[in-house]
Amino acid sequence: MSASYQSILWNRQKRIYDFVLIGFVLTYLVIFVLGMLIVNPQVTQETMIIRSTSTLALLLLHVILSIGPLARINKVFLPILYNRRHLGVTMFFVAAVHGVFSIMQFHALGNVNPIISVFTSNQHYESFSKFPFEIFGFFALIIFFLMAITSHDFWLHNLGRRTWKALHMLVYVAYTFIILHVLLGALQDETSPALIAILGVGASSIIALHIISGHQEHKKDKEKHLFQSGFLKVCHVDAIPENRARVLIANGERVAVYKYDRKISAVSNVCKHQLGPLGEGKIIDGCITCPWHGYQYLPLNGTSPPPFKEKVATYDVKVLNNEVWVNPIPYEEGTARMPAEF
């Protein structure tokens, strides 16, 4: 967290993350270029750039869309989730290089404005096999551009959480456009079915991961908890790892029940930053820390440490015979509640 807006709030994890990311991008481009030179020594530089950046951007997009469900399926993937926005901005720049070179290569040599030419050079809008696939890539790039320039928390604060979230959920619309862009383009330009097969595997993997993670979350939400004297039974104390949480549904809301220093506290599972899952985070330096972007809250009262002002709802908890119980009725955001000791 930062008390003021900064372009990037650097820390050791971000440096490692970005170093690995840049290293992967450069390694991929070098391997791709060398491979193309071996297979087709006559390839032009423009074609080299267009193909290398298109495949790299597509690969990065699949990784981006896989991180969320993978992190829910297995916590080992959470470190990749923390700085996903860096990955998204990198993907946009790679895709932008592909888009600019493609437009310059195929639409900038005539008398028509290159952007207009994208929409008018191919008029076969009624044909599936001859459809002007470039327009799907163009609109996807516009969405990626909007997401990249609004990725900073400054825009989250000024656009509002819900508007910002809705804008960035357009990534799935952009992904659909990219699938159509590549699929229709392959039907026109490629004779080998390999590209279509690879695209099918990628899209199927994304869909499968989201279905599996969604089913897993739905299964958790449907868990039945014993209700007694106004409290819901959560689990045995030992079932909650130290400085971690157990999440349950109480009155239709997810509650994160944390264990720390032989104490139990419960807060709303929804982070005020981007609606992140607090229960998937951990307690760091005495604060519940959201796994998405590091927003922090004190477990005793659900408030962020000064000078921050974010607050989440709190709940009463108790421990009986080493079993954890939570009252499903929330207190007003920021209300201090005594933790249960065991």
Coordinates of C-alpha atoms in Angstrom, one line a residue:
M1 CA 0.0 0.0 0.0
S2 CA 1.1 3.6 -0.6
A3 CA -0.1 6.8 0.9
S4 CA 0.4 8.6 -2.4
Y5 CA 0.1 7.8 -6.1
Q6 CA 3.4 6.5 -7.6
S7 CA 4.0 5.2 -11.1
I8 CA 5.2 1.9 -9.5
L9 CA 5.6 1.1 -5.9
W10 CA 8.8 -1.0 -6.2
N11 CA 9.6 -3.8 -3.8
R12 CA 11.7 -6.9 -4.0
Q13 CA 8.8 -9.1 -5.2
K14 CA 7.9 -6.7 -8.0
R15 CA 11.5 -6.5 -9.2
I16 CA 11.8 -10.3 -9.3
Y17 CA 8.4 -10.5 -11.0
D18 CA 9.3 -8.0 -13.7
F19 CA 12.8 -9.4 -14.2
V20 CA 11.4 -12.8 -14.9
L21 CA 8.7 -11.4 -17.1
I22 CA 11.2 -9.3 -19.2
G23 CA 13.5 -12.3 -19.4
F24 CA 10.8 -14.5 -20.7
V25 CA 9.7 -12.0 -23.3
L26 CA 13.2 -11.5 -24.6
T27 CA 13.9 -15.3 -24.6
Y28 CA 10.7 -16.1 -26.4
L29 CA 11.4 -13.5 -29.1
V30 CA 15.0 -14.7 -29.7
I31 CA 13.9 -18.3 -29.9
F32 CA 11.0 -17.5 -32.2
V33 CA 13.2 -15.4 -34.5
L34 CA 16.0 -18.0 -34.7
G35 CA 13.4 -20.7 -35.4
M36 CA 11.8 -18.7 -38.3
L37 CA 15.2 -18.0 -39.8
I38 CA 16.0 -21.7 -39.8
V39 CA 12.6 -22.7 -41.3
N40 CA 12.3 -19.7 -43.7
P41 CA 15.6 -17.8 -44.3
Q42 CA 13.8 -15.5 -46.8
V43 CA 11.4 -14.1 -44.2
T44 CA 11.2 -10.3 -44.1
Q45 CA 11.8 -8.3 -40.9
E46 CA 8.3 -7.0 -40.9
T47 CA 6.8 -10.5 -41.1
M48 CA 9.2 -11.6 -38.4
I49 CA 8.0 -8.8 -36.1
I50 CA 4.3 -9.4 -36.9
R51 CA 4.4 -13.1 -36.2
S52 CA 6.7 -13.1 -33.2
T53 CA 4.7 -10.4 -31.4
S54 CA 1.3 -11.9 -32.3
T55 CA 2.2 -15.3 -30.9
L56 CA 3.8 -13.8 -27.8
A57 CA 0.8 -11.6 -27.1
L58 CA -1.6 -14.5 -27.5
L59 CA 0.5 -16.6 -25.1
L60 CA 0.7 -13.9 -22.5
L61 CA -3.1 -13.4 -22.8
H62 CA -3.7 -17.0 -22.0
V63 CA -1.4 -16.9 -19.0
I64 CA -3.2 -13.8 -17.7
L65 CA -6.6 -15.4 -18.0
S66 CA -5.3 -18.6 -16.3
I67 CA -3.8 -16.9 -13.3
G68 CA -7.1 -16.1 -11.5
P69 CA -8.7 -19.6 -11.6
L70 CA -5.3 -21.3 -11.0
A71 CA -4.8 -19.2 -7.8
R72 CA -8.2 -20.2 -6.6
I73 CA -7.6 -23.9 -7.3
N74 CA -4.1 -23.9 -5.7
K75 CA -2.5 -21.2 -3.5
V76 CA 0.9 -21.9 -5.0
F77 CA -0.1 -19.7 -7.9
L78 CA -0.9 -16.7 -5.7
P79 CA 2.5 -15.0 -6.1
I80 CA 1.9 -14.8 -9.9
L81 CA -1.4 -13.1 -9.2
Y82 CA 0.0 -10.3 -7.0
N83 CA 1.4 -8.2 -9.9
R84 CA -0.8 -9.4 -12.8
R85 CA -1.3 -5.8 -13.9
H86 CA 2.4 -5.7 -14.9
L87 CA 1.8 -8.7 -17.1
G88 CA -1.3 -7.2 -18.6
V89 CA 0.5 -3.9 -19.5
T90 CA 3.4 -5.9 -21.0
M91 CA 0.9 -7.9 -23.1
F92 CA -0.7 -4.7 -24.4
F93 CA 2.7 -3.3 -25.5
V94 CA 3.5 -6.5 -27.3
A95 CA 0.1 -6.6 -29.0
A96 CA 0.4 -2.9 -29.9
V97 CA 3.7 -3.6 -31.7
H98 CA 2.0 -6.4 -33.7
G99 CA -1.0 -4.2 -34.5
V100 CA 1.1 -1.2 -35.6
F101 CA 3.4 -3.2 -37.8
S102 CA 0.4 -5.1 -39.3
I103 CA -1.4 -1.9 -40.2
M104 CA 1.8 -0.3 -41.6
Q105 CA 2.5 -3.5 -43.6
F106 CA -0.9 -4.1 -45.1
H107 CA -2.8 -0.8 -45.0
A108 CA -0.4 2.2 -45.1
L109 CA 0.8 2.0 -48.7
G110 CA -2.4 3.3 -50.4
N111 CA -4.2 6.6 -50.5
V112 CA -6.8 5.6 -47.8
N113 CA -6.2 6.3 -44.2
P114 CA -4.7 3.1 -42.7
I115 CA -7.3 2.9 -39.9
I116 CA -10.1 3.4 -42.4
S117 CA -8.5 0.8 -44.7
V118 CA -8.7 -1.8 -41.9
F119 CA -12.5 -1.6 -42.3
T120 CA -12.8 -1.0 -46.0
S121 CA -10.1 -2.9 -47.8
N122 CA -12.0 -6.2 -47.3
Q123 CA -15.7 -5.9 -47.9
H124 CA -16.6 -9.6 -47.5
Y125 CA -18.6 -9.1 -44.3
E126 CA -21.1 -11.7 -45.4
S127 CA -18.5 -14.5 -45.8
F128 CA -17.2 -16.6 -42.9
S129 CA -14.1 -17.8 -44.7
K130 CA -13.2 -14.4 -46.1
F131 CA -14.4 -12.2 -43.3
P132 CA -12.2 -9.1 -42.6
F133 CA -10.7 -10.6 -39.4
E134 CA -8.5 -7.5 -38.8
I135 CA -11.4 -5.6 -37.3
F136 CA -11.6 -8.1 -34.4
G137 CA -7.9 -7.5 -33.6
F138 CA -8.4 -3.8 -33.9
F139 CA -11.2 -3.7 -31.3
A140 CA -9.4 -6.1 -29.0
L141 CA -6.4 -3.8 -29.1
I142 CA -8.6 -0.8 -28.2
I143 CA -9.9 -2.7 -25.1
F144 CA -6.3 -3.7 -24.1
F145 CA -5.3 0.0 -24.5
L146 CA -8.1 1.2 -22.2
M147 CA -7.2 -1.4 -19.6
A148 CA -3.5 -0.6 -19.8
I149 CA -3.9 3.2 -19.4
T150 CA -6.4 2.8 -16.5
S151 CA -4.4 0.0 -14.7
H152 CA -3.1 2.4 -12.0
D153 CA -4.9 3.0 -8.7
F154 CA -5.3 6.6 -9.6
W155 CA -7.9 5.6 -12.2
L156 CA -9.5 3.0 -9.9
H157 CA -10.1 5.8 -7.3
N158 CA -11.4 8.4 -9.8
L159 CA -13.5 6.1 -12.0
G160 CA -15.0 4.3 -9.0
R161 CA -14.5 0.7 -8.1
R162 CA -17.5 -0.7 -10.0
T163 CA -16.8 1.2 -13.2
W164 CA -13.2 0.3 -13.1
K165 CA -14.0 -3.3 -12.5
A166 CA -16.5 -3.4 -15.4
L167 CA -14.0 -1.9 -17.7
H168 CA -11.4 -4.5 -16.9
M169 CA -13.8 -7.3 -17.2
L170 CA -14.0 -6.5 -20.9
V171 CA -10.8 -8.6 -21.1
Y172 CA -13.1 -11.5 -21.8
V173 CA -14.8 -9.6 -24.7
A174 CA -11.3 -8.8 -26.0
Y175 CA -10.3 -12.5 -25.7
T176 CA -13.3 -13.5 -27.8
F177 CA -12.3 -10.9 -30.4
I178 CA -8.8 -12.3 -30.4
I179 CA -10.0 -15.9 -30.9
L180 CA -12.1 -14.7 -33.9
H181 CA -9.2 -12.6 -35.2
V182 CA -6.8 -15.6 -35.1
L183 CA -9.3 -18.2 -36.2
L184 CA -10.6 -16.3 -39.2
G185 CA -7.2 -15.2 -40.2
A186 CA -5.9 -18.7 -40.0
L187 CA -8.7 -19.9 -42.3
Q188 CA -7.6 -17.4 -44.9
D189 CA -3.8 -17.5 -44.6
E190 CA -2.7 -20.9 -43.1
T191 CA -2.8 -24.3 -44.7
S192 CA -1.7 -26.2 -41.6
P193 CA -4.4 -27.1 -39.0
A194 CA -1.7 -26.8 -36.3
L195 CA -2.5 -23.2 -35.4
I196 CA -6.2 -23.9 -35.1
A197 CA -5.5 -26.9 -33.0
I198 CA -3.2 -24.9 -30.6
L199 CA -5.8 -22.2 -30.4
G200 CA -8.5 -24.7 -29.5
V201 CA -6.3 -26.2 -26.8
G202 CA -5.7 -22.7 -25.3
A203 CA -9.3 -21.7 -25.4
S204 CA -10.5 -25.0 -24.0
S205 CA -7.9 -24.7 -21.1
I206 CA -9.2 -21.2 -20.2
I207 CA -12.8 -22.4 -20.2
A208 CA -11.9 -25.6 -18.2
L209 CA -9.9 -23.7 -15.6
H210 CA -12.8 -21.2 -15.0
I211 CA -15.3 -24.0 -14.8
I212 CA -13.2 -26.0 -12.3
S213 CA -12.5 -22.9 -10.1
G214 CA -16.1 -21.8 -10.3
H215 CA -17.3 -25.2 -9.3
Q216 CA -14.8 -25.3 -6.4
E217 CA -16.0 -21.9 -5.1
H218 CA -19.7 -22.9 -5.6
K219 CA -19.0 -26.1 -3.6
K220 CA -17.5 -24.0 -0.7
D221 CA -20.5 -21.7 -0.8
K222 CA -22.9 -24.6 -0.5
E223 CA -21.2 -26.1 2.6
K224 CA -23.7 -26.6 5.5
H225 CA -22.7 -25.2 8.9
L226 CA -24.2 -26.2 12.2
F227 CA -26.2 -23.2 13.6
Q228 CA -26.5 -23.0 17.4
S229 CA -27.3 -20.1 19.8
G230 CA -27.0 -17.5 17.0
F231 CA -23.5 -18.8 15.9
L232 CA -22.4 -20.8 12.9
K233 CA -19.8 -23.6 13.4
V234 CA -16.8 -22.9 11.2
C235 CA -14.3 -25.7 11.8
H236 CA -11.8 -27.0 14.3
V237 CA -9.1 -24.5 15.4
D238 CA -6.4 -26.7 13.9
A239 CA -8.1 -26.6 10.4
I240 CA -7.1 -23.0 10.1
P241 CA -3.4 -22.4 9.3
E242 CA -1.6 -19.9 11.4
N243 CA -1.9 -16.3 10.0
R244 CA -4.4 -17.7 7.5
A245 CA -8.2 -17.8 7.2
R246 CA -11.1 -20.1 6.6
V247 CA -13.9 -18.6 4.4
L248 CA -17.6 -19.4 4.9
I249 CA -20.9 -18.1 3.8
A250 CA -22.9 -16.3 6.5
N251 CA -26.3 -14.8 5.5
G252 CA -25.2 -14.8 1.9
E253 CA -21.9 -13.0 2.5
R254 CA -18.4 -14.5 2.6
V255 CA -16.7 -14.1 5.9
A256 CA -12.9 -14.6 6.4
V257 CA -12.1 -16.2 9.8
Y258 CA -8.5 -15.6 10.7
K259 CA -6.2 -17.4 13.2
Y260 CA -3.2 -15.6 14.6
D261 CA -1.2 -15.4 17.9
R262 CA -3.7 -18.0 19.5
K263 CA -6.6 -15.7 18.6
I264 CA -9.5 -15.8 16.1
S265 CA -11.1 -12.8 14.4
A266 CA -13.6 -12.5 11.6
V267 CA -14.0 -9.9 8.9
S268 CA -15.8 -9.5 5.6
N269 CA -14.0 -11.4 2.8
V270 CA -14.3 -8.5 0.4
C271 CA -11.4 -6.1 0.1
K272 CA -12.4 -2.4 -0.5
H273 CA -9.7 -2.0 -3.2
Q274 CA -10.9 -4.2 -6.0
L275 CA -13.3 -6.6 -4.2
G276 CA -10.4 -9.0 -3.7
P277 CA -10.7 -12.1 -1.5
L278 CA -9.2 -11.2 1.9
G279 CA -9.6 -14.8 3.1
E280 CA -7.1 -15.9 0.4
G281 CA -4.5 -13.6 1.9
K282 CA -2.5 -13.8 5.1
I283 CA -1.6 -11.8 8.2
I284 CA 1.6 -9.8 7.6
D285 CA 3.0 -7.5 10.3
G286 CA -0.2 -7.9 12.2
C287 CA -2.5 -6.9 9.3
I288 CA -4.8 -9.0 7.1
T289 CA -3.2 -8.5 3.7
C290 CA -5.2 -8.9 0.5
P291 CA -3.5 -11.3 -1.9
W292 CA -4.4 -9.1 -4.9
H293 CA -2.6 -5.8 -4.2
G294 CA -1.5 -5.8 -0.6
Y295 CA -4.3 -3.7 1.0
Q296 CA -4.2 -4.2 4.7
Y297 CA -6.7 -4.3 7.6
L298 CA -6.4 -4.8 11.3
P299 CA -8.1 -8.1 12.3
L300 CA -9.5 -6.5 15.5
N301 CA -11.6 -3.8 13.8
G302 CA -11.3 -4.3 10.1
T303 CA -9.8 -0.8 9.5
S304 CA -6.7 -0.1 7.4
P305 CA -3.7 1.3 9.4
P306 CA -3.2 5.1 9.2
P307 CA -3.1 7.1 7.0
F308 CA -5.4 4.8 5.0
K309 CA -9.2 4.9 5.6
E310 CA -10.6 1.7 4.1
K311 CA -12.8 -0.4 6.4
V312 CA -14.5 -3.8 6.3
A313 CA -17.3 -5.3 8.4
T314 CA -16.4 -7.4 11.5
Y315 CA -18.1 -10.3 13.2
D316 CA -18.3 -11.8 16.7
V317 CA -16.4 -15.1 17.1
K318 CA -16.0 -17.7 19.9
V319 CA -14.1 -20.9 20.5
L320 CA -15.8 -23.8 22.3
N321 CA -13.9 -27.1 22.8
N322 CA -11.4 -26.0 20.1
E323 CA -14.2 -25.4 17.6
V324 CA -14.5 -22.0 16.0
W325 CA -18.0 -20.3 15.8
V326 CA -19.0 -17.1 14.1
N327 CA -22.0 -14.9 14.5
P328 CA -23.4 -14.4 10.9
I329 CA -24.7 -10.8 11.7
P330 CA -22.0 -8.3 10.7
Y331 CA -21.1 -5.1 12.6
E332 CA -20.7 -1.8 10.9
E333 CA -17.5 -1.4 9.0
G334 CA -14.6 -0.6 11.2
T335 CA -16.3 -1.8 14.5
A336 CA -13.8 -3.2 17.0
R337 CA -14.6 -6.7 18.3
M338 CA -12.7 -8.7 20.8
P339 CA -11.0 -11.7 19.3
A340 CA -11.7 -15.2 20.6
E341 CA -8.7 -16.9 22.3
F342 CA -7.9 -20.5 22.5

